[in-house]
Coordinates of C-alpha atoms (C1' of nucleotides) in Angstrom, one line a residue:
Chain H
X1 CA 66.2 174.8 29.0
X2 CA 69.8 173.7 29.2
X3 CA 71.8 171.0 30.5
X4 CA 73.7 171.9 33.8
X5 CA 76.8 170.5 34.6
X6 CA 75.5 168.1 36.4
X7 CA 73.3 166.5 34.0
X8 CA 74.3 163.4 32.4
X9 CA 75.7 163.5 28.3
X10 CA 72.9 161.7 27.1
X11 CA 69.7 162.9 29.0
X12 CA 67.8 164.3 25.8
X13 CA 67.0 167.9 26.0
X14 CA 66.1 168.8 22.3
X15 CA 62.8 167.4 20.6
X16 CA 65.3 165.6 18.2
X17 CA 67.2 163.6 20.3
X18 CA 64.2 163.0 22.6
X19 CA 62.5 161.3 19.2
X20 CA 65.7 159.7 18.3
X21 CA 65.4 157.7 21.8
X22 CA 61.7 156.9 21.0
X23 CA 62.2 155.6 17.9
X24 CA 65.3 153.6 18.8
X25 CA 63.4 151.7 21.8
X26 CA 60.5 151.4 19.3
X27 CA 62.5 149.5 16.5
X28 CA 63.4 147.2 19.4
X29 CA 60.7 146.2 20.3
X30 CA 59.5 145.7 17.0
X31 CA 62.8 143.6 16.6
X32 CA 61.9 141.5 19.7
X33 CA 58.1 140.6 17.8
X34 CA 59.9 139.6 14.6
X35 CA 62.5 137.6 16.7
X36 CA 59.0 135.9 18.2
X37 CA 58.2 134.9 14.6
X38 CA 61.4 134.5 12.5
X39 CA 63.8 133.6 15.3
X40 CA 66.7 135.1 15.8
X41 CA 68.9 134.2 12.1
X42 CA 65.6 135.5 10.4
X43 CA 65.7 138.8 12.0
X44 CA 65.4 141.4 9.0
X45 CA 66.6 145.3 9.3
X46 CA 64.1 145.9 6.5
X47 CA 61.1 144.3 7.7
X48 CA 61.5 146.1 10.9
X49 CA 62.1 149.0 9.3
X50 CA 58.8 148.7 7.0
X51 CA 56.5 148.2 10.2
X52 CA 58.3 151.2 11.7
X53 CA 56.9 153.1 8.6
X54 CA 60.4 153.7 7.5
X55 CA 62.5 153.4 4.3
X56 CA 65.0 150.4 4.4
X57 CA 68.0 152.2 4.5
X58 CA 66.6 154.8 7.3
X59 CA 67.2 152.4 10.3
X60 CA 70.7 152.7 9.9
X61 CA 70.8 156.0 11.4
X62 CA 69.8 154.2 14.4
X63 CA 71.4 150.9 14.2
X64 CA 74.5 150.5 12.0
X65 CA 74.2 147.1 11.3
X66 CA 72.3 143.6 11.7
X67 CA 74.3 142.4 14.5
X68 CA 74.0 145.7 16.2
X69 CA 70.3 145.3 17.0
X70 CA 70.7 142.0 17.7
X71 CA 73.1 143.1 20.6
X72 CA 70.5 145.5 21.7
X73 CA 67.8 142.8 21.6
X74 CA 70.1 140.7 23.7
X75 CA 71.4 143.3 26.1
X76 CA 67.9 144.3 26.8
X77 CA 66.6 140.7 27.6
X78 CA 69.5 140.2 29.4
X79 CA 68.3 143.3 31.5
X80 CA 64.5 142.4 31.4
X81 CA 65.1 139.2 32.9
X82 CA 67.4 140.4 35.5
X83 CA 64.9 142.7 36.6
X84 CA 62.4 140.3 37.2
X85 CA 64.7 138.3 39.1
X86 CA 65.5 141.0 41.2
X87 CA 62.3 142.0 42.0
X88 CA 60.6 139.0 42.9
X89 CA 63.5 138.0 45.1
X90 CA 64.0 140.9 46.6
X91 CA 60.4 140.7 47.8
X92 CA 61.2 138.0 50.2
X93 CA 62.1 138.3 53.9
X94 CA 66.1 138.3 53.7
X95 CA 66.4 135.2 56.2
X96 CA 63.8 133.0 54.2
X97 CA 66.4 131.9 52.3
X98 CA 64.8 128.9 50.4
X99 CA 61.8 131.3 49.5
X100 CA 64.6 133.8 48.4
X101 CA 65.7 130.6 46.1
X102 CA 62.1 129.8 45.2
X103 CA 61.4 133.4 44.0
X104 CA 63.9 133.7 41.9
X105 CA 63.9 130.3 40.4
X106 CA 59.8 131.0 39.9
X107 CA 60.8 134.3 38.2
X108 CA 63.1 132.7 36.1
X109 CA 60.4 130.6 34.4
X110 CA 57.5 132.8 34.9
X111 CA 59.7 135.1 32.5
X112 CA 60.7 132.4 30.0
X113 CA 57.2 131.8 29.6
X114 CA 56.0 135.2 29.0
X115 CA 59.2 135.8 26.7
X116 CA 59.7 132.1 25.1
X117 CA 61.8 134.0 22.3
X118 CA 63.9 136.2 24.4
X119 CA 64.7 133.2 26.6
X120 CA 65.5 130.9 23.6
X121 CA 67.7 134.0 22.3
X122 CA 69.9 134.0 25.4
X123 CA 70.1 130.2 26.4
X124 CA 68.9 128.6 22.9
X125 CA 71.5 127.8 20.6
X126 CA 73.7 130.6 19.4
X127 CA 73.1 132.5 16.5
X128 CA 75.3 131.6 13.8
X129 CA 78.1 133.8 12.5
X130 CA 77.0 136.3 15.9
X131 CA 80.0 136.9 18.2
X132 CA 78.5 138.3 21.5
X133 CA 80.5 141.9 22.4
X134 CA 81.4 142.5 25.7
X135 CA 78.2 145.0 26.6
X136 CA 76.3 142.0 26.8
X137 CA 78.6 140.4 30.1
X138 CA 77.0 142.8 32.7
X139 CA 73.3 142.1 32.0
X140 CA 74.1 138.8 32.3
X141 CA 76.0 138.6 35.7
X142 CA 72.9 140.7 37.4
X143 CA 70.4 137.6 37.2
X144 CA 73.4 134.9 38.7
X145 CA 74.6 137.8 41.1
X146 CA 71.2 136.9 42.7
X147 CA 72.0 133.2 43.7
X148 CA 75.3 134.1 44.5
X149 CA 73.7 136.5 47.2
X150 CA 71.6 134.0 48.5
X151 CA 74.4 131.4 48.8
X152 CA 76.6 134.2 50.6
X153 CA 73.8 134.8 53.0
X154 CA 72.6 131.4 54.1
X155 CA 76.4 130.7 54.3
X156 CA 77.0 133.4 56.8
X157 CA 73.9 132.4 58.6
X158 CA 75.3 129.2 58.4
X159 CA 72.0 127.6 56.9
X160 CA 73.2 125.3 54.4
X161 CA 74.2 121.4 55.0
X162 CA 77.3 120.7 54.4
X163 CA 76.9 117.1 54.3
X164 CA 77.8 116.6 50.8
X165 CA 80.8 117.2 52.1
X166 CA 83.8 119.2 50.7
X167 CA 84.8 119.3 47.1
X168 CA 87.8 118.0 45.2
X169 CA 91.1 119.8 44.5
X170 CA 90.4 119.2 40.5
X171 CA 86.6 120.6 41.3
X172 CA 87.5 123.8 42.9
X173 CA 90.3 124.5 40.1
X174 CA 87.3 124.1 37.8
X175 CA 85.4 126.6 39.8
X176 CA 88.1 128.8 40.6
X177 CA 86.9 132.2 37.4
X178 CA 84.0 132.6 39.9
X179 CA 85.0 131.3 43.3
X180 CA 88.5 133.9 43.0
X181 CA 85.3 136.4 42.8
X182 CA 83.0 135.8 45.6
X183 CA 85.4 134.4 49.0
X184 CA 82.3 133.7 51.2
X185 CA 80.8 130.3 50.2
X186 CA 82.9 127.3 50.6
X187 CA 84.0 125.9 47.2
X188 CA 81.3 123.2 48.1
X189 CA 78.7 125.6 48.3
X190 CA 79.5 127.2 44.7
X191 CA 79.9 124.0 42.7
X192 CA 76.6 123.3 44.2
X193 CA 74.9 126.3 43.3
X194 CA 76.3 126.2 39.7
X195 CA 74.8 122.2 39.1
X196 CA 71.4 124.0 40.9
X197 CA 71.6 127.2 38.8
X198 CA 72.1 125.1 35.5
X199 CA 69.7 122.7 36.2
X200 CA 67.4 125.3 36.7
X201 CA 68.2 126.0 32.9
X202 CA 67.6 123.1 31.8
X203 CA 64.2 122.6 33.5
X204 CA 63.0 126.3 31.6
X205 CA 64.6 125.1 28.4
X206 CA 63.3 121.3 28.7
X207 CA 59.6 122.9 29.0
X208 CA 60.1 125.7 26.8
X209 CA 62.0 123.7 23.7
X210 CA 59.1 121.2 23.8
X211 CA 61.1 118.2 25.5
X212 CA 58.2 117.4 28.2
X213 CA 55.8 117.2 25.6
X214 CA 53.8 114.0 26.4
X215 CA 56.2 113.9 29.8
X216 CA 55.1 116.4 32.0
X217 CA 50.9 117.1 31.9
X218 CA 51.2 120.2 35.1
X219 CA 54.5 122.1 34.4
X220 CA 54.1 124.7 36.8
X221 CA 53.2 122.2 39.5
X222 CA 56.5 119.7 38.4
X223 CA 58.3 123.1 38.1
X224 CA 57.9 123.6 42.0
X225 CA 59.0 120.2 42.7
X226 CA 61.8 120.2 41.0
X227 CA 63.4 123.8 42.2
X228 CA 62.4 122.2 46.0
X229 CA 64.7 119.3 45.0
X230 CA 67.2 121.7 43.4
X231 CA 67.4 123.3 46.8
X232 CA 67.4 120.4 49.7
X233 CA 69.2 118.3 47.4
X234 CA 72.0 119.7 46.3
X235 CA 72.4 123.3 47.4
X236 CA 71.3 121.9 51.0
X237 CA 69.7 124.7 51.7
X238 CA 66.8 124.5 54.4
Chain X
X1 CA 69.9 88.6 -8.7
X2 CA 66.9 88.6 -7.7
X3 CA 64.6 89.6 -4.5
X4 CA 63.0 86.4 -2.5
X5 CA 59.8 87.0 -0.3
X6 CA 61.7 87.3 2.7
X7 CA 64.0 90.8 2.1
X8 CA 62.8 93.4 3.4
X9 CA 61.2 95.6 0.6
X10 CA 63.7 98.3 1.3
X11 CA 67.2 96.0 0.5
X12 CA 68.3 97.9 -2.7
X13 CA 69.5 95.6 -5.7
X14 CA 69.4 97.6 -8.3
X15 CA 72.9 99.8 -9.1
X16 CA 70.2 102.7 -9.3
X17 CA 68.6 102.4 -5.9
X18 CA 72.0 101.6 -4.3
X19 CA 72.9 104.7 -5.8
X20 CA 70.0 106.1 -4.5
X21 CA 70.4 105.7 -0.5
X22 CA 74.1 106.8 -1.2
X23 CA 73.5 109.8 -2.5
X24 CA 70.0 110.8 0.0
X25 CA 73.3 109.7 3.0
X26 CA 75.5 112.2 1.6
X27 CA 73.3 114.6 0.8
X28 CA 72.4 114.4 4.5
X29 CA 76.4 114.5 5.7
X30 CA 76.7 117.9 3.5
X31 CA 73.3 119.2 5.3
X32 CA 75.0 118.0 8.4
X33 CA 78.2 120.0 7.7
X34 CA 76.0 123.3 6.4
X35 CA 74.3 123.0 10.2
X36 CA 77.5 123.6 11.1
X37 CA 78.4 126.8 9.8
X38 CA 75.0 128.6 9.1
X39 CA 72.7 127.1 11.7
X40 CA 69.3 125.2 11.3
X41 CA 67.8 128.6 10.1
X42 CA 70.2 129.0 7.0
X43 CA 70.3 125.8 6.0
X44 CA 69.6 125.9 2.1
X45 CA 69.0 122.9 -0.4
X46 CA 70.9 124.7 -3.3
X47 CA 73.9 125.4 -1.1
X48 CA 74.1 121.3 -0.2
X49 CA 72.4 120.5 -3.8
X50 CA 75.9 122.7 -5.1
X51 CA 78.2 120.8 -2.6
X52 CA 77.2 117.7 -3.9
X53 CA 78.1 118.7 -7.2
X54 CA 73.9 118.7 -8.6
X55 CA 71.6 121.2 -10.0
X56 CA 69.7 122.8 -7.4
X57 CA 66.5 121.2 -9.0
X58 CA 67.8 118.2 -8.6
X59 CA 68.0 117.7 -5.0
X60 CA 64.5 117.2 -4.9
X61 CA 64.2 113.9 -6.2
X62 CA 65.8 112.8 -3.1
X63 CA 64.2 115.1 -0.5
X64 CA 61.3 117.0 -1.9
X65 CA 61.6 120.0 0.5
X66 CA 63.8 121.7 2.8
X67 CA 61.5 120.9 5.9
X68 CA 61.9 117.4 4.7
X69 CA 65.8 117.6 5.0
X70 CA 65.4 119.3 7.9
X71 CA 63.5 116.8 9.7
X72 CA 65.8 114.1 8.3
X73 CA 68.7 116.0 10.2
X74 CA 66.8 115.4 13.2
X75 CA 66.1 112.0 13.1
X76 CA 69.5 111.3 12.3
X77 CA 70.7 113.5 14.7
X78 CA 68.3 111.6 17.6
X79 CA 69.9 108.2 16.6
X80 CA 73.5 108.9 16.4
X81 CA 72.5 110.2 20.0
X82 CA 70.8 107.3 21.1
X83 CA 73.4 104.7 19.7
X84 CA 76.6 106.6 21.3
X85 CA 74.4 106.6 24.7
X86 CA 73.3 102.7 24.3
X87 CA 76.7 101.6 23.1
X88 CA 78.5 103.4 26.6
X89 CA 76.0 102.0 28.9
X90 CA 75.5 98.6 27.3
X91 CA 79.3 98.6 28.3
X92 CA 79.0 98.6 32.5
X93 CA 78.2 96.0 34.5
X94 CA 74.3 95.3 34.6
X95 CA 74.7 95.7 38.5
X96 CA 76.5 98.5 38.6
X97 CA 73.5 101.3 38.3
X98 CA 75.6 104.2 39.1
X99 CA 78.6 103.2 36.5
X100 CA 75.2 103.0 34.1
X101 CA 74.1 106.2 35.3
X102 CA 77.5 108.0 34.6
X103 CA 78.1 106.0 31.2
X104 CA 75.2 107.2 30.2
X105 CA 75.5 111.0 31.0
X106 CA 79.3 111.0 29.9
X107 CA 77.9 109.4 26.9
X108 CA 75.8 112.9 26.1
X109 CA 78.2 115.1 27.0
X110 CA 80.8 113.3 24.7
X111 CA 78.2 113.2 21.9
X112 CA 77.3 117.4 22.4
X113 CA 80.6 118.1 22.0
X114 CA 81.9 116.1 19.1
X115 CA 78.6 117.2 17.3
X116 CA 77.9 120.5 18.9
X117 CA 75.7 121.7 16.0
X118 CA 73.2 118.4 15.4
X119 CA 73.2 118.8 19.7
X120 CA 71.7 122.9 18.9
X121 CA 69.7 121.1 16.5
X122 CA 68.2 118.6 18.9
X123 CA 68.1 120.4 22.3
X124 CA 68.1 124.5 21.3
X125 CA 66.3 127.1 20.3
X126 CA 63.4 125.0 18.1
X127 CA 63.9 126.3 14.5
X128 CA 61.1 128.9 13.9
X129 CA 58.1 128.0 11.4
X130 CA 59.5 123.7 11.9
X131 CA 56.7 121.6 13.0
X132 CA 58.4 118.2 13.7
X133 CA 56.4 115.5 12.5
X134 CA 55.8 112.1 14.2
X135 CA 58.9 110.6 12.9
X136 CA 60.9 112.4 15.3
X137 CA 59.2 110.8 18.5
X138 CA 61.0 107.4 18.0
X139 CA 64.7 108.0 18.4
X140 CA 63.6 110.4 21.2
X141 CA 62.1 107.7 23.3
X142 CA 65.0 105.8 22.6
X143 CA 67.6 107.9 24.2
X144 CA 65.6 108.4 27.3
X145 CA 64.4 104.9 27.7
X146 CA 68.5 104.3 28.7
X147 CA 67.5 106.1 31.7
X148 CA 64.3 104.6 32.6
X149 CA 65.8 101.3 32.3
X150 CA 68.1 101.8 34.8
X151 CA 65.9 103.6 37.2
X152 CA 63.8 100.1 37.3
X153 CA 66.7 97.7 37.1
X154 CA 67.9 99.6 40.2
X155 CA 64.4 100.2 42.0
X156 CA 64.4 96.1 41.3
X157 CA 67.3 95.5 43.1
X158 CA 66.1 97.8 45.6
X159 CA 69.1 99.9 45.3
X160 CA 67.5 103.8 45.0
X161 CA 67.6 105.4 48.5
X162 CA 63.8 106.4 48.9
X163 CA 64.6 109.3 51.8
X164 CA 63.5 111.8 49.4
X165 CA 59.9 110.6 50.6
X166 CA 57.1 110.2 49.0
X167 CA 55.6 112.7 45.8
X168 CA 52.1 114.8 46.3
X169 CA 49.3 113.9 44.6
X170 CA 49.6 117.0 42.0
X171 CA 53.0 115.7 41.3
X172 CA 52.3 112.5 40.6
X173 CA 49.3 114.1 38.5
X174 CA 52.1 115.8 36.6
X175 CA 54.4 112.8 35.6
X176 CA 51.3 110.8 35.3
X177 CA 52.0 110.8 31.2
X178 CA 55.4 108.9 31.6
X179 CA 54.3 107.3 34.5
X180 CA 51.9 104.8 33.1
X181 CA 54.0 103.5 30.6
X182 CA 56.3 102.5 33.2
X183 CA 55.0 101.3 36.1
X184 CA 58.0 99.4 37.9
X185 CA 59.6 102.7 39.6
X186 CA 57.8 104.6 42.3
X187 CA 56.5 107.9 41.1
X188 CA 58.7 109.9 43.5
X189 CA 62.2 107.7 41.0
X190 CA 60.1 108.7 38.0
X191 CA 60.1 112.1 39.3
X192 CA 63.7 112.5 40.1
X193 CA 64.6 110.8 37.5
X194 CA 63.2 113.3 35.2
X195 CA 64.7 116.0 37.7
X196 CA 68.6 114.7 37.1
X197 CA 67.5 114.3 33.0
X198 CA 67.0 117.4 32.7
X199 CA 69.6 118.9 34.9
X200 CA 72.0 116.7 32.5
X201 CA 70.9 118.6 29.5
X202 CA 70.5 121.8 31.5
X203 CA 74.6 121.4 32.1
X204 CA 75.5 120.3 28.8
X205 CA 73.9 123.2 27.6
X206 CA 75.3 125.5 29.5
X207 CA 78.8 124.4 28.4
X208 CA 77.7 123.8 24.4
X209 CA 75.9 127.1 23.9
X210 CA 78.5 129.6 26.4
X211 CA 77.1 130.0 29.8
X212 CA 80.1 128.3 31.5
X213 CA 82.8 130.8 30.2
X214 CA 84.7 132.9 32.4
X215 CA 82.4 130.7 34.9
X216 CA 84.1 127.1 34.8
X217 CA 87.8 126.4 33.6
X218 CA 87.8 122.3 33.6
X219 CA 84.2 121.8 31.8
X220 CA 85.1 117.8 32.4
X221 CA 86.0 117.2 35.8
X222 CA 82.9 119.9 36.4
X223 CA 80.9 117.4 34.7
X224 CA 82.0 114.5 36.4
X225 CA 81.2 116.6 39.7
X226 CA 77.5 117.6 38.7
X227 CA 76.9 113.9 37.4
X228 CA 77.4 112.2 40.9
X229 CA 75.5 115.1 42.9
X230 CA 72.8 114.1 40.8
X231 CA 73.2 110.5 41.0
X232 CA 73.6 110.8 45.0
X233 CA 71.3 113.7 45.6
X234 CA 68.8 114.1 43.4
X235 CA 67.8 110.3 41.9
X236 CA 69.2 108.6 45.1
X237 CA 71.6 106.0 43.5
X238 CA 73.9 103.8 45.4
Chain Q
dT1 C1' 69.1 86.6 -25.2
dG2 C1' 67.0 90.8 -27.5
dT3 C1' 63.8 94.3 -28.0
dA4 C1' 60.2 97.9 -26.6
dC5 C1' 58.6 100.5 -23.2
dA6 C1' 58.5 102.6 -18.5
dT7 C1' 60.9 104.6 -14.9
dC8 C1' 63.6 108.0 -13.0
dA9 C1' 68.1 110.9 -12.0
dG10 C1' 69.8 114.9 -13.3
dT11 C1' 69.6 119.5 -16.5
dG12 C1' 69.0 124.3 -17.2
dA13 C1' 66.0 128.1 -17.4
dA14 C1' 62.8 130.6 -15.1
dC15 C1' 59.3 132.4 -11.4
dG16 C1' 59.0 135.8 -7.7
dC17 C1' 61.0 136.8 -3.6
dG18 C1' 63.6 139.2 0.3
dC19 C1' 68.0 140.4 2.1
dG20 C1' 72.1 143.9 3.9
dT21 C1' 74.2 147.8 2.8
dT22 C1' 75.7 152.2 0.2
dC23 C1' 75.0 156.7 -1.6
dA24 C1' 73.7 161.2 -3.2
dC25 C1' 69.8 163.9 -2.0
dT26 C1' 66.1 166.9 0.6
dG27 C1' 64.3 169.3 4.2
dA28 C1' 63.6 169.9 8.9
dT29 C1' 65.8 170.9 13.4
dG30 C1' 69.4 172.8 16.3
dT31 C1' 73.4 176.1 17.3
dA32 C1' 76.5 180.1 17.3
dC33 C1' 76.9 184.6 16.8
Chain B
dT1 C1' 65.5 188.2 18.6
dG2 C1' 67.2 187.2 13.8
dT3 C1' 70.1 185.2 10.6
dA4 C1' 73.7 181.9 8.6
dC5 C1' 75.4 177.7 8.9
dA6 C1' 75.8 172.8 10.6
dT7 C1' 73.7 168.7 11.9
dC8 C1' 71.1 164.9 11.0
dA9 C1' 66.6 162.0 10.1
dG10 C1' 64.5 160.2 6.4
dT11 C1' 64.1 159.3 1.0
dG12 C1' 64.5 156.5 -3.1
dA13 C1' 67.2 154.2 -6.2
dA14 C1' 70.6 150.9 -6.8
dC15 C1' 74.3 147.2 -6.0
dG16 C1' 74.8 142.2 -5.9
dC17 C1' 73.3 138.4 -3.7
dG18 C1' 70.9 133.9 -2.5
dC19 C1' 66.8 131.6 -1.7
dG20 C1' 62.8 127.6 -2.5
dT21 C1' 60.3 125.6 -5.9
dT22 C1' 58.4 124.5 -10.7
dC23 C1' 58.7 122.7 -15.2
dA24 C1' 59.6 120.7 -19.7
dC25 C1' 63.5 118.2 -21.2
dT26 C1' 67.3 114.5 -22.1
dG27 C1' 69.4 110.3 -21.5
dA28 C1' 70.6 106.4 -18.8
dT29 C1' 68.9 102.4 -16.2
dG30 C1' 65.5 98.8 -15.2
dT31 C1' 61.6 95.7 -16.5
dA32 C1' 58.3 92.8 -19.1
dC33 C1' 57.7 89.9 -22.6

DNA sequence: TGTACATCAGTGAACGCGCGTTCACTGATGTAC
DNA sequence: TGTACATCAGTGAACGCGCGTTCACTGATGTAC
């Protein structure tokens, strides 16, 4: 069998380079279990080599370097999460725009939870010494591309409130990088969806990084509260 | 000289045991300083033990593990918080709850930044394989208890709008744990309240550990922004 | 005040460990003719 | 289809490194009489 033109580059054809792609999603994933146990700055080529059943020095032919699986592991988390944002949200009826809110918010956390050290990889604090390349950006901008949607779609169907009023001159130059991007929303609406969006963070990292210990006894039910809140109270969406 | 019944067992009069919490404080500036550039994960005790001019060895007559430095970090860490946060609202007018709000907020934000490292310490990624021991829950409460305090000076002075209604039963349920140590502010305050805290740190996050670059140019008047819409929207201050 | 003993900070060597990365190599797989 | 050569995955040894922690020791400081 051979490649026709139309075929991608790297669409494996040969039993080589179909085993090469194997093995390089395997060490991944045996990557993120270590990251699970040794955090991130404890992540060692050789012991995921070792559980691969390789020889130290054989994972370079698939990663050249320390920080070059940590990319990959960060890429692909990035990627995970995204698609279980997209997927849950794009689930709901497109006019239900708070449940559109709700279901991404909720897949937010429900992956945090079922990935505490892939979340605490991309919103903990920074690895030391690690300088993120630019293949992690688009990953990233998938997951907020989501909110943005929403906001550009209840805007248009004129469904949020705009009684917090409009915003100050010094507040939209703050939010110009993403407001020059996305012209739909009202500035208003945007700096309101950024305090919503990080303060959906913080509620996953709060619960996650151990800070409601001995606060919070049902997280998922406080969870659900506090994304309502997020929504009527400062997006103003209804 | 000599001790009289009164001091507190822990007044050093010897030269040795003054020489003694000198050295455990500077041992616990260089640990500070070795945050900075390695991360909780790589801190080492001969790498702080050889910047303070000792013998590896000899670091452990003044903390007889790294865990134990570690945790020390923390505590400190918790405190320096909790003093730059009491100091700024102790500041504002005792009437003036949404001055004590913002005091209070700037009062993180100002303390993440100066000490961004001690802040990953505190409110990132937990360090994998740390089990924070009971020492740590004290300057915790302390910082919070800022918050609280004004939440019932101002439910006193009746000055929280309550049209955010009333809470369900499952979320009272929920906050029930901080809840019955302070009883003066309705559970649906307690609840908010706990909303906007963690929004606070969700947004200084964002800025401390990346998440606002290419997303936000003027990080403070941002700040300023998202601290009122909290205030106003979400805890219902006046 | 002076002496004898106890305490304790700091030394230096050693333990066993794991790390990232390089390099010359072997042998299997793939490609061109 | 068969052969010669090129590619490349995986090997095993080695490099130089730093780590946490223990231990027997020396010598200065502090305490009791």
């Amino acid at each position: 069998m051979r490649n026709t033109g139309r075929v991608a580059k790297d669409v494996p054809t040969t039993a080589r380079s179909r085993a090469r792609l194997e093995i390089t999603a395997e060490l991944l994933d045996i990557g993120r279990k270590h990251l699970a146990v040794d955090g991130a700055a404890g992540l060692s080529l050789r012991a995921v080599a070792r559980e691969a059943g390789m020889v130290s020095s054989a994972i370079y032919r698939y990663y050249p370097s320390r920080d070059d699986l940590l990319t990959a592991l960060i890429v692909s988390g990035y990627e995970s999460l995204a698609v279980s944002v997209e997927t849950a949200e794009a689930k709901v009826k497109r006019s239900d725009f708070l449940g559109r809110w709700r279901a991404a918010a909720r897949a937010v956390r429900t992956w945090a939870v079922a990935n505490p050290h892939d979340y605490g990889l991309l919103y903990g604090t920074p690895v030391p010494g690690y300088q993120a390349p630019e293949a992690t950006i688009a990953p990233v901008v998938r997951t907020s591309s989501v909110l943005i949607q929403i906001l550009i779609d209840a805007t248009l169907a004129e469904r949020i409130d705009a009684t917090s009023g409009p915003v100050s001159g010094k507040v939209r130059a703050a939010i110009d990088p993403v407001a020059r991007i996305f012209d739909a929303p009202p500035p208003v609406t945007i700096a309101n969806g950024i305090v919503a969006w990080s303060a959906l963070f913080g509620a996953v990292s709060f619960e996650l990084f151990g800070h409601l210990n001995n606060v919070i006894a049902d997280r998922e039910a406080f969870f659900e509260f506090e994304i309502d809140r997020l929504a009527h109270q400062v997006i103003g969406l209804s």
